[in-house]
C-alpha positions as a printed Julia matrix, in Angstrom:
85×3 Matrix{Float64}:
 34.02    4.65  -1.04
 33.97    2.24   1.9
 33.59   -1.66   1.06
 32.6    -3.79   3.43
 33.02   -7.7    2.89
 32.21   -8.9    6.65
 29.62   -7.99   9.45
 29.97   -6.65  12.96
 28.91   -8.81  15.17
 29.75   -9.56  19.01
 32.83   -6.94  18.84
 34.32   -8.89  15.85
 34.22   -8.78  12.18
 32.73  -11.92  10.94
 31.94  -13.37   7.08
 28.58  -12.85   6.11
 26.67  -15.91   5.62
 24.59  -13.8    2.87
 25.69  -13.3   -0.94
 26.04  -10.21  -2.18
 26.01   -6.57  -1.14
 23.96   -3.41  -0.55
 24.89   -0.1   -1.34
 24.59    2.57   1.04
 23.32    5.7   -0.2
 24.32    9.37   1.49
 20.55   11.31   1.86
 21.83   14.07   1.03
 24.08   14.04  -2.13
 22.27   10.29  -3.85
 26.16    9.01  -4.13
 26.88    5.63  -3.32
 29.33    5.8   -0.27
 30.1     2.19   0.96
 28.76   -1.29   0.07
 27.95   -3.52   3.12
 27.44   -7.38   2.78
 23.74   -8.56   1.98
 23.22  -10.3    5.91
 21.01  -13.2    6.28
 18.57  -14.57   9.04
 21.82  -16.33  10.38
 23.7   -12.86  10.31
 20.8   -11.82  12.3
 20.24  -14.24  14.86
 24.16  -14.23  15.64
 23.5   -10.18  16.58
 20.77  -10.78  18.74
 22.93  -13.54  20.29
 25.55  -11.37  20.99
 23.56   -8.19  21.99
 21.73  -10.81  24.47
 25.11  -11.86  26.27
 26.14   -7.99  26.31
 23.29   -6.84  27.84
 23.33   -7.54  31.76
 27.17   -5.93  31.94
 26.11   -3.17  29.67
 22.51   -2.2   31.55
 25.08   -1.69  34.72
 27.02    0.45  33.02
 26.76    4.01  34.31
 25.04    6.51  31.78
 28.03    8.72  31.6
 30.3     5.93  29.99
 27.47    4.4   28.16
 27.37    7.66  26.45
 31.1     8.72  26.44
 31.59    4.98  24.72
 28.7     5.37  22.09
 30.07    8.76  21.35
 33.96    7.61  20.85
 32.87    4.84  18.62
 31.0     7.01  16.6
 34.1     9.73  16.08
 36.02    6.72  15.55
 34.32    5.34  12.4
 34.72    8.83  10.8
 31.02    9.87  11.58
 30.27   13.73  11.09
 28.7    15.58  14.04
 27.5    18.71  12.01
 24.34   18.21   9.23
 25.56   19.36   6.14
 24.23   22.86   4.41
């Protein structure tokens, strides 16, 4: 199971501002697969923050990478392509 103590935020992992966790559930099977931090308003507004600054370099990005880097990130984390049967 994963555990997660900090957020994502701005291409860093920072400490929650929030107590406690949430467990993430897997649709298919009902198992508990990862606990991610409980965020707060604070965790929020620090994302927006950072997706505000990203966006004028990113919206000039051309398609083709913008997809080829969404798609590497994704493999990266471990994230299945298929649906389960």
């Amino acid at each position: 199971m994963i555990e997660r103590k900090d957020v994502f935020v701005g291409g860093e992992w920072r400490v929650s501002q929030g107590e406690g966790s949430l467990e993430v559930i897997n649709p298919v099977t009902e198992q508990v697969i990862a606990t991610v931090p409980a965020g707060t308003a604070a965790d929020v507004d620090a994302a927006a923050i950072a997706a505000h600054r990203a966006l004028p370099a990113w919206s000039r990005t051309p398609p083709a990478v913008s997809s080829s880097s969404c798609a590497s990130r994704g493999s990266s984390r471990g994230v299945r392509r298929s649906s389960p049967r």
